[in-house]
Coordinates of C-alpha atoms and ligand atoms in Angstrom, one line a residue:
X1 CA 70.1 90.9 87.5
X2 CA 70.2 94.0 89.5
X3 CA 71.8 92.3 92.8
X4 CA 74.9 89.5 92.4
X5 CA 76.4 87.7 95.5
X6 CA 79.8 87.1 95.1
X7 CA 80.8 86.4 98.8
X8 CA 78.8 85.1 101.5
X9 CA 79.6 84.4 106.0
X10 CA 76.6 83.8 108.5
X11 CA 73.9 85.5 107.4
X12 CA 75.8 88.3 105.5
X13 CA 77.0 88.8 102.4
X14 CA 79.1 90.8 99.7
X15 CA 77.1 92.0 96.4
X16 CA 77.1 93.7 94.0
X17 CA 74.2 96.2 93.5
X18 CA 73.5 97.7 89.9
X19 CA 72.1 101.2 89.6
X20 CA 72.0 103.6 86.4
X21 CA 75.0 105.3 88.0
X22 CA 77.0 102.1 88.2
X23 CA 77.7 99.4 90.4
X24 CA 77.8 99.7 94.3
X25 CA 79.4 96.9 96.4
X26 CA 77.9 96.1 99.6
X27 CA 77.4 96.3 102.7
X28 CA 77.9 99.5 102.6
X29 CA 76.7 102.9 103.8
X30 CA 75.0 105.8 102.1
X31 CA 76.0 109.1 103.6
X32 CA 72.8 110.8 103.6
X33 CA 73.1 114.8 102.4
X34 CA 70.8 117.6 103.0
X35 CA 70.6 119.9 100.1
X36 CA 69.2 122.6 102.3
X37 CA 72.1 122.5 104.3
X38 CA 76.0 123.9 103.7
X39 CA 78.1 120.9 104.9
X40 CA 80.3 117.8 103.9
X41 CA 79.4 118.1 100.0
X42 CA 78.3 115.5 98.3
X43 CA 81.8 115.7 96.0
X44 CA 83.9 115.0 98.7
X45 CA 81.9 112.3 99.4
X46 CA 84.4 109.7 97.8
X47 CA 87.4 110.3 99.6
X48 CA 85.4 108.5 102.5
X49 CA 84.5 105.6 101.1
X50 CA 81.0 106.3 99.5
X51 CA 79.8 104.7 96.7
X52 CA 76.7 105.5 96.6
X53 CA 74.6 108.6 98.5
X54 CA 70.7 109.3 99.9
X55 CA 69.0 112.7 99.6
X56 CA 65.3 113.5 100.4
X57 CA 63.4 114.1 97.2
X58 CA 60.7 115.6 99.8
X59 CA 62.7 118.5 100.9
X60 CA 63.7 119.2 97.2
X61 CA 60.4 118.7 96.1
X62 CA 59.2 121.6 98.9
X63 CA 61.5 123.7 97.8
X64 CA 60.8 126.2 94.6
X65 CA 64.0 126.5 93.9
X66 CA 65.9 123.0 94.3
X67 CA 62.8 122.1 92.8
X68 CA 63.7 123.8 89.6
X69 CA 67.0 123.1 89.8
X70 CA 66.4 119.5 90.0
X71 CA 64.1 119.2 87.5
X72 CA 66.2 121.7 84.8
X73 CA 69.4 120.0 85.9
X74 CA 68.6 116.6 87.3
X75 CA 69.7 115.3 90.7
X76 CA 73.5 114.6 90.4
X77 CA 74.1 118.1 88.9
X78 CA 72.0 119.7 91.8
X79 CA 74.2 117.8 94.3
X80 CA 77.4 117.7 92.0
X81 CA 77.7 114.1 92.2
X82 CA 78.3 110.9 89.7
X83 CA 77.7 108.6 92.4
X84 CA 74.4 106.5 92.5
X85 CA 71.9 108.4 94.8
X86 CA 68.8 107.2 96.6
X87 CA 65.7 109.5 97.0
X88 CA 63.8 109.1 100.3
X89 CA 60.2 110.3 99.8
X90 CA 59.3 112.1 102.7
X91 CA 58.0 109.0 105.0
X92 CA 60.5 110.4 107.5
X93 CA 59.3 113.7 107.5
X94 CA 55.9 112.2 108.2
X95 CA 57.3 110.1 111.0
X96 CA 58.6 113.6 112.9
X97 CA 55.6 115.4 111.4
X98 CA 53.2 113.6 111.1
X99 CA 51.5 114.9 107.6
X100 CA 53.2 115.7 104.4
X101 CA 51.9 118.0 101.7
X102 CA 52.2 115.3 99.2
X103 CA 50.8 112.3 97.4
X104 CA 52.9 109.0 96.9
X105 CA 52.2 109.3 93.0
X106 CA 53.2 112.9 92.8
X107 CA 56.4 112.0 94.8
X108 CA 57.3 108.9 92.9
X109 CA 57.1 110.8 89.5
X110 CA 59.3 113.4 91.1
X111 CA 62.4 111.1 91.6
X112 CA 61.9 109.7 88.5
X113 CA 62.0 112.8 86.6
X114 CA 64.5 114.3 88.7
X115 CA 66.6 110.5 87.4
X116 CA 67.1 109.0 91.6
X117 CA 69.1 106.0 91.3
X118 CA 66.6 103.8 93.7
X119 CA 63.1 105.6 94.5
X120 CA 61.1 105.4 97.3
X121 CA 57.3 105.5 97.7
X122 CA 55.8 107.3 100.7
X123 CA 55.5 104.1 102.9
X124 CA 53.8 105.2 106.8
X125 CA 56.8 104.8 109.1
X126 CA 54.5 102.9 112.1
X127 CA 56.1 104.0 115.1
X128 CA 57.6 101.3 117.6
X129 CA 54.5 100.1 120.1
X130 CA 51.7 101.3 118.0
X131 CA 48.2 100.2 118.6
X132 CA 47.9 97.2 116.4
X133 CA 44.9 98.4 114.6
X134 CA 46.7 101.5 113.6
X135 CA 49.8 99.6 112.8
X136 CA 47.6 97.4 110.3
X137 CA 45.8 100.7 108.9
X138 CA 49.1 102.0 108.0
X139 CA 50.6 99.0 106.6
X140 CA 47.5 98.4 104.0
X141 CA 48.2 102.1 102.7
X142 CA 51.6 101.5 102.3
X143 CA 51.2 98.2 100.8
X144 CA 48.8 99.9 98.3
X145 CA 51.5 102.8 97.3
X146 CA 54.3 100.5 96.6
X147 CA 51.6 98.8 94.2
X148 CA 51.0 102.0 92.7
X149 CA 55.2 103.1 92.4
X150 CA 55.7 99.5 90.8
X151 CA 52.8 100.2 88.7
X152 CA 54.4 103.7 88.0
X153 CA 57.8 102.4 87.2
X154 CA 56.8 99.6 85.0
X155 CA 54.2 102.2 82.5
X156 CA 57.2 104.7 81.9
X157 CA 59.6 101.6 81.2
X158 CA 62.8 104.0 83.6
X159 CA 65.4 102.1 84.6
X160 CA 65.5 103.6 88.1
X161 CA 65.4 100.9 91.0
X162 CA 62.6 100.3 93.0
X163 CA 62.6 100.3 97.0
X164 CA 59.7 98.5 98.3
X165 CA 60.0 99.5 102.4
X166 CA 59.2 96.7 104.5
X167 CA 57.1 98.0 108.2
X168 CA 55.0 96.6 110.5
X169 CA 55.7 98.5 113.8
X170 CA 57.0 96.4 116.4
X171 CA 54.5 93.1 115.4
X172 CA 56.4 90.3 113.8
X173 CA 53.2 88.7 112.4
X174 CA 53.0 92.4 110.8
X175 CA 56.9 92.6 109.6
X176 CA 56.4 88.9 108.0
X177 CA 53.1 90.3 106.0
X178 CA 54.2 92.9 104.9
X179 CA 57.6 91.6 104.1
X180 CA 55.1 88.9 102.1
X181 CA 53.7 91.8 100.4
X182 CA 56.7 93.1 98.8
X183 CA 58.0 90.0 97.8
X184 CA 55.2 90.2 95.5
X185 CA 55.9 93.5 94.0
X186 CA 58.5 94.0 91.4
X187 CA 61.0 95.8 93.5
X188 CA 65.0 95.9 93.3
X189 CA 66.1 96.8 97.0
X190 CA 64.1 96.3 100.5
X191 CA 64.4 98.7 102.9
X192 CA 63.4 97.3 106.6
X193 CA 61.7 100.8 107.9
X194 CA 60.6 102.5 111.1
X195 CA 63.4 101.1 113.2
X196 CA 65.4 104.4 114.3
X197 CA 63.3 105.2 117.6
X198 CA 64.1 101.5 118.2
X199 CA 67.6 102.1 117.6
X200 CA 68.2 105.5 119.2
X201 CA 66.4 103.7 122.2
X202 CA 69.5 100.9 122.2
X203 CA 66.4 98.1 121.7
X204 CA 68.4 96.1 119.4
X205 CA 67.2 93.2 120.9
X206 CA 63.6 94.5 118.9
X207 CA 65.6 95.6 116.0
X208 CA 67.2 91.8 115.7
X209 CA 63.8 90.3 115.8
X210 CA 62.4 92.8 113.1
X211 CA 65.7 92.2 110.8
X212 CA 65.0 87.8 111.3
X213 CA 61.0 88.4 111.0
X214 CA 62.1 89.8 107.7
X215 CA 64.7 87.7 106.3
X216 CA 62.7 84.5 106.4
X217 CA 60.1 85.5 104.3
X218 CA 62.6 87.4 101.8
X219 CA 64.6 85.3 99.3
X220 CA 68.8 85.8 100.0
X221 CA 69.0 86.8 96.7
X222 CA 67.1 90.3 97.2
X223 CA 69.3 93.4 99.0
X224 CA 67.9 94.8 101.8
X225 CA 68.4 98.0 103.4
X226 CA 68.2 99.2 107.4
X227 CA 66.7 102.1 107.2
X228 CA 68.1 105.1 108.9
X229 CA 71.0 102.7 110.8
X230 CA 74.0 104.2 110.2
X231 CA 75.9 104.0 113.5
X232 CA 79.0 102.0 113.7
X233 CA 77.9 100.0 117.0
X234 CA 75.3 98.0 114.9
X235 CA 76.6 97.6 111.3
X236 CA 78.4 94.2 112.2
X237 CA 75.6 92.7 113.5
X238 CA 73.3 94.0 110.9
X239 CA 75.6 93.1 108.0
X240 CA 75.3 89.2 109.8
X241 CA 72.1 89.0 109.7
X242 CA 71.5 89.5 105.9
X243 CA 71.6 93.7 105.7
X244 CA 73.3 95.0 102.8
X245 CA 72.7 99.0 102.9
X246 CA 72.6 101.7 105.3
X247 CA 72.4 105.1 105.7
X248 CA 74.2 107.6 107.8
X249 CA 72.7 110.7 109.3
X250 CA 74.2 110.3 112.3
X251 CA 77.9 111.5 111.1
X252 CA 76.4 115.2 110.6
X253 CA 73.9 115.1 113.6
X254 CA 76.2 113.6 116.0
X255 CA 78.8 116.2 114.9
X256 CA 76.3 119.2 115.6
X257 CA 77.0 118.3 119.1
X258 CA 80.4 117.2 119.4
X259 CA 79.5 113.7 119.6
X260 CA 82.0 111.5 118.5
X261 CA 81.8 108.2 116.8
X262 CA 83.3 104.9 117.7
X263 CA 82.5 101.1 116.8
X264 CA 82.2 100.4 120.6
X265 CA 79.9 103.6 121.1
X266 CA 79.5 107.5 121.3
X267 CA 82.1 110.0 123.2
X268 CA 81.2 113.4 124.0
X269 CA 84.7 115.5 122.5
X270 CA 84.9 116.6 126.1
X271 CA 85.2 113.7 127.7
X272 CA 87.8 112.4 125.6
X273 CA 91.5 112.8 126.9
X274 CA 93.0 111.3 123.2
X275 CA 91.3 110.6 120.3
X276 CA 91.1 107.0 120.0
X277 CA 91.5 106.9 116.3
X278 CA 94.1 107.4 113.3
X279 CA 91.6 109.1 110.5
X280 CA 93.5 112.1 108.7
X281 CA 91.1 114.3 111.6
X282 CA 92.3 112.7 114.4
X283 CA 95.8 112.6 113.3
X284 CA 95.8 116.3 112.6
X285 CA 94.1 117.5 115.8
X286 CA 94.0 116.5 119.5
X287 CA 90.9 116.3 121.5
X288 CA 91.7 119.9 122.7
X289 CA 93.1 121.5 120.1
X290 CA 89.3 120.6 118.1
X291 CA 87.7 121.8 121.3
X292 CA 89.3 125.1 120.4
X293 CA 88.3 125.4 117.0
X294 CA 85.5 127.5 116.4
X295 CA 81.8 125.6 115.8
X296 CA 81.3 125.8 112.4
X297 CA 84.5 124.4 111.3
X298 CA 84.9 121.9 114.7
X299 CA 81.5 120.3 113.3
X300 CA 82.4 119.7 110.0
X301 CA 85.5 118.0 111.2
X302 CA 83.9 115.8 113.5
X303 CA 81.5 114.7 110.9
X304 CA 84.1 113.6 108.8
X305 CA 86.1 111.6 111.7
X306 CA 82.7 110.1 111.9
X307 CA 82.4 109.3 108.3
X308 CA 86.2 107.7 108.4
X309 CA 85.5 105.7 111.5
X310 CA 81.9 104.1 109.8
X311 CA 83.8 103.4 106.3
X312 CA 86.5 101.9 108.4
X313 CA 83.9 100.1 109.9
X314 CA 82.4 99.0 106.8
X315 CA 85.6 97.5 105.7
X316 CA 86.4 95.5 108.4
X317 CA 83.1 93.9 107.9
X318 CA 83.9 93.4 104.3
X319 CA 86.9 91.8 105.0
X320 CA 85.6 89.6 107.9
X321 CA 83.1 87.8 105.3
X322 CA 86.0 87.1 102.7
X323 CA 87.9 85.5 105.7
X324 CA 84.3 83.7 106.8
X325 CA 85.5 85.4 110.5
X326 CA 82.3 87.4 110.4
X327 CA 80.6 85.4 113.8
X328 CA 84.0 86.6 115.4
X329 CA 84.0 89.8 114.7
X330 CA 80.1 90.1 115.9
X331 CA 81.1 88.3 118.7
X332 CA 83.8 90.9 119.6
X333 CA 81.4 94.5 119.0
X334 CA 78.5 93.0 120.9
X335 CA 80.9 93.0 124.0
X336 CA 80.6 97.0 123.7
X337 CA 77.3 97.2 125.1
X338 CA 74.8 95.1 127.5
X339 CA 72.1 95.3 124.9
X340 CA 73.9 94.4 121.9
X341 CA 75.1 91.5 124.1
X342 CA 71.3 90.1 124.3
X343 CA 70.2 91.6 120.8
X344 CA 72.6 88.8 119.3
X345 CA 72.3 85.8 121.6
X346 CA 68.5 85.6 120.2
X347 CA 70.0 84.1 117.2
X348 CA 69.7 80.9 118.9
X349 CA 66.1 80.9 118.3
X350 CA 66.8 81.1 114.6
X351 CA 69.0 78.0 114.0
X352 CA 66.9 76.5 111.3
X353 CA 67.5 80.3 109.5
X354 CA 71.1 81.0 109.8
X355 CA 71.6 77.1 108.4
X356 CA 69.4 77.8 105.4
X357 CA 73.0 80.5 105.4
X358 CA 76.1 80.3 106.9
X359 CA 78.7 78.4 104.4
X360 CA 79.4 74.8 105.5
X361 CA 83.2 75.0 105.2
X362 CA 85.4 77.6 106.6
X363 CA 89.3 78.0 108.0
X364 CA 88.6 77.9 111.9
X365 CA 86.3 78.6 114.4
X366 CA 87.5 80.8 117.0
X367 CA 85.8 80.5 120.3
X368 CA 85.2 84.0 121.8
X369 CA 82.6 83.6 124.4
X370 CA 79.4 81.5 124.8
X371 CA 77.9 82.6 121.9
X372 CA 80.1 80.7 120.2
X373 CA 77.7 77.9 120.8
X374 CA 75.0 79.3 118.7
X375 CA 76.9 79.1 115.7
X376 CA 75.7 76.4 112.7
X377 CA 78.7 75.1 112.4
X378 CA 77.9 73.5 115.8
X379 CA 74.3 72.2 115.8
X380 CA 75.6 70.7 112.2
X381 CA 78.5 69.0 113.3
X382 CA 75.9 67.6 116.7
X383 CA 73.2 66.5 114.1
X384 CA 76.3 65.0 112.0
X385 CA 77.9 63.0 114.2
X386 CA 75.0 61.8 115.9
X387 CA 74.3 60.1 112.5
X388 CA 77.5 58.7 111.8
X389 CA 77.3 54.7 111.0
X390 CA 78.8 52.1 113.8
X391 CA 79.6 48.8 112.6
X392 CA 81.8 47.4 115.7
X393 CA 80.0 46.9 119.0
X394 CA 82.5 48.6 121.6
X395 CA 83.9 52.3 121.3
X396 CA 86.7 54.3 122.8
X397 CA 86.0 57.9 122.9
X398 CA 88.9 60.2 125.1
X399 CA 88.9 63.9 126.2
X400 CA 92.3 63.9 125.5
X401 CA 93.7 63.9 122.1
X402 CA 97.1 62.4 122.6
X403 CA 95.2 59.2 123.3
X404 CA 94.3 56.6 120.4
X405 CA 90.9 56.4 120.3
X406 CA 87.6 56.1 118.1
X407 CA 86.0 59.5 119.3
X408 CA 87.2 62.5 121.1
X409 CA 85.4 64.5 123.4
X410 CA 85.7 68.4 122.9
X411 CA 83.9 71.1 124.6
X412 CA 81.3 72.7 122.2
X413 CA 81.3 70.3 119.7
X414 CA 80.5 67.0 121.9
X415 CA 81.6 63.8 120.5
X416 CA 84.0 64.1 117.4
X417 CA 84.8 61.1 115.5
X418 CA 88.8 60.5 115.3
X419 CA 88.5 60.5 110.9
X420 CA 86.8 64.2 112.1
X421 CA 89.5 65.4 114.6
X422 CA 91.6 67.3 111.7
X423 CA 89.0 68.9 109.6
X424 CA 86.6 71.8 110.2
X425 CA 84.5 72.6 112.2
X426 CA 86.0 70.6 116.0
X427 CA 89.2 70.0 114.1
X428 CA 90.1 73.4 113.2
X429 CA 88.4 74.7 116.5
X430 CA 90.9 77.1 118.8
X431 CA 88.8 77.1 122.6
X432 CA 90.3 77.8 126.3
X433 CA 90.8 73.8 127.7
X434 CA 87.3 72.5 129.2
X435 CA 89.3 74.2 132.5
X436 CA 89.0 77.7 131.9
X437 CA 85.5 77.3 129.1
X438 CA 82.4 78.2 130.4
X439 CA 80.3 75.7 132.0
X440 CA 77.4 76.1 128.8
X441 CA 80.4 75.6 126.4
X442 CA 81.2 72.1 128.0
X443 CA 77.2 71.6 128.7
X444 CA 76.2 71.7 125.7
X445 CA 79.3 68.9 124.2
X446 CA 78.0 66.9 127.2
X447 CA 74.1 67.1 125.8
X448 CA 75.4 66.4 122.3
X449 CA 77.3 63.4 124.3
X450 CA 73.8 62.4 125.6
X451 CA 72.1 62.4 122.6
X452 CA 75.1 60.5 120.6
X453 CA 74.7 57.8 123.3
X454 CA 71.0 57.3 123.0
X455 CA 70.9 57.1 119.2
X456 CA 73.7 54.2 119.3
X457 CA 71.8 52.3 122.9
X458 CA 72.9 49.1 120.8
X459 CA 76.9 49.6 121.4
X460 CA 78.8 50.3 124.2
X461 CA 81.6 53.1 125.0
X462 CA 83.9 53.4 127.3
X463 CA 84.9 57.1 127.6
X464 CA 88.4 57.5 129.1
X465 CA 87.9 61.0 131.1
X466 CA 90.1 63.8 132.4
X467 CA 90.0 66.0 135.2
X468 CA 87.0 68.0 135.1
X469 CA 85.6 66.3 132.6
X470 CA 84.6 63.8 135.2
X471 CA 82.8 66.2 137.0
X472 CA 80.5 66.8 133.9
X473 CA 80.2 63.1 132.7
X474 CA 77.0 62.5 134.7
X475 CA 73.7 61.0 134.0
X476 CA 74.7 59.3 131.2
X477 CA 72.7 56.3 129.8
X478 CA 73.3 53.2 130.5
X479 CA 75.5 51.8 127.2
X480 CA 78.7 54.0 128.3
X481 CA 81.4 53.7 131.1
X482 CA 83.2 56.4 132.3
X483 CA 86.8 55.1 133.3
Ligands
ZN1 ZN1 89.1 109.9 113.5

């Protein structure tokens, strides 16, 4: 098995990813390097964090003499690497470009003989927006050159990895066929394409859809890869919906003009009055003194305190999923921007998904904010406890625990059965008092309340209420007594 899950929190998950250059754990990023260009080499590439790297075959391929070199040498001596790399095929050149001087065998025969780690057919990058017709013209072409790479692949019995890129433009009925599609062919990774404008744009919200269109067609088991995201403000949110590998371009063109990487966003150098970050850049040099540093050398510098800020990045995620704290962590980043903010609360239209996911049993459930609510661990414990099994025919339920009682009453969660109130999810639940919680967060316990109620008309409860609990214990049917 090329891909093996060995840890898994919401929707993400750590693997292990097996390539002819060894094994890559994910998430994780793939610095992407431009063998045209002189910058961070590929060798130092390490001492970041990488495991595994992306190069263009297309630009080596248009090139006589990386060309030669490739093909005499092989790719990891042309880059002077023993990591795993990936070989894009020039789909992003014909994004910019529109045309390439190349056909998808010719390209796909090219990475293999030049031994690329994970290969790339030329897929058509559909831009965001596209007419749908075009989108649909595009999609059949590319559906037909991952037929032929597989095809490719399989006669010359290589043991390179197949990507089999997922598009489909901004249509989700387009995203799910094609993501169909691939499922069929014989790949090993599945990259989610055309998403950058989307991206750069700060349309998560679109980007969120795309990634869910995606994941319920594709089996958990297979890795996927968001194309061309490689800045920090969306790798936790990515990584919780089910993305496993990204690739950075951004650290080098970000750094061309002094942009500056952070989780919560991008500085301008110029703007910042300390560098907000401990990296062996930033603890060497002070906003000004890198000002001063002539171009060539300031850039090179910044593109490596943007590498160390998206590794550290990348660990933090990695460590949130061991410690199933992954929703918390999302919960925090999305707070850096207005857009991430609504990109994530979609996931409440994908319940019935994220179930299918998120581990049943974890340490504790932090309440951060009223996303909080969308979590499984909620609507499980409501769909639980509304089908719990009543043999007496009065209740007590209390909104305070230091009463006896049968239930308790918790914001969030709703109605929590006493033989409940020690064990995850309401049990090991830390939230402000139903005081200081937003009103949704004590909503939404009251609806589960409702519901409770409804499903057990036969018995009667008698709900011994708090303070502003009263205020919310309204409308209820007609078996329960507030007191
Ligand atoms: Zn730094």
């Amino acid at each position: 098995m090329t891909f093996e899950i060995t840890n898994k929190d919401a929707m993400g998950r750590i693997g292990k990813l097996k390539t002819p250059h060894g094994r890559v754990e994910t998430p994780t990023l793939m610095p992407v390097i431009n063998p045209n260009i002189d910058f961070i080499p590929a060798e130092k590439m390490k001492r970041f964090g990488a495991q595994i790297l992306i190069t263009n075959s297309y630009i080596i391929y248009r090139s006589g003499d990386l060309r030669d070199m490739a093909v005499e040498k092989g790719l990891h001596r042309l880059l002077e690497t023993d990591l795993p790399v990936m070989t894009d095929s020039g789909s992003y050149q014909l994004m910019i470009y529109g045309d390439v001087e190349v056909k998808n065998a010719e390209v796909v025969k090219f990475q293999q003989m030049i031994g690329s780690d994970i290969i790339v057919p030329l897929d058509i990058p559909t831009p965001p927006d596209a007419d749908y017709s075009r989108a649909i013209a595009d999609l059949e072409i590319t559906i037909e050159r991952e037929r032929e790479a597989s095809r490719l692949i399989k006669e010359s019995n290589s043991e390179n990895l197949l990507a089999i890129p997922i598009q489909g433009s901004t249509y989700s009925e387009l995203r799910k066929r094609s993501a169909e599609e691939s499922k069929k062919i014989d790949g090993d990774v599945y990259p989610i394409g055309g998403v950058v404008p989307l991206l750069d744009d700060y349309r998560f919200s679109d980007v969120v859809r795309i990634i869910l269109d995606v994941k319920s067609v594709i089996p958990s088991s297979y890795p996927i890869h968001l194309f061309g995201a490689g800045h920090p403000i969306f790798l936790s949110i990515a990584v919780a919906l089910g993305c496993d590998l990204f690739d950075s371009a951004a650290y080098a063109l970000y750094a061309k003009d002094d942009r500056y990487l952070t989780p919560y966003g991008t500085k301008k150098l110029n703007e910042l009055h300390c560098l907000p970050c401990s990296c062996p850049v930033c603890s060497q040099y002070s906003a000004e003194e890198l000002l001063k540093i002539e171009k060539e050398e300031r850039e090179i510098l910044v593109g490596e305190h943007n590498l160390w800020i998206s590794f550290e990045e990348i660990r933090k995620i990695k460590q949130a999923i061991k410690e199933n704290s992954l929703f918390e962590f999302v919960e925090k980043r999305i707070r850096s921007h207005p857009s991430l903010l609504s990109s994530w609360r979609q996931i409440k239209n994908y319940s019935t998904l994220l179930e299918e996911y998120d581990p049943s049993t974890k340490r504790q459930f932090f309440y951060t904010g009223i996303e909080s609510i969308y979590r499984p661990a909620v609507s499980r414990h409501h769909e639980r406890v509304k089908n719990v099994e009543l043999e007496k025919d009065e209740y007590t339920i209390s909104t305070s625990s230091e009463n006896n009682s049968d239930f308790y009453l918790k914001p969030v969660f709703g109605v929590v059965p006493a033989e409940m109130n020690e064990v995850y999810p309401a049990g090991h639940a830390e939230m402000p008092p139903v005081e200081y919680i937003e009103n949704e967060a004590v909503d939404v316990a009251v609806n589960a309340l409702r519901s409770f109620l409804r499903k057990h008309h036969d018995k009667k409860f008698i709900i011994r209420a708090d303070g502003v609990w009263r205020e919310y214990l309204i409308e209820l049917p007609d078996n329960a007594v507030v007191e």
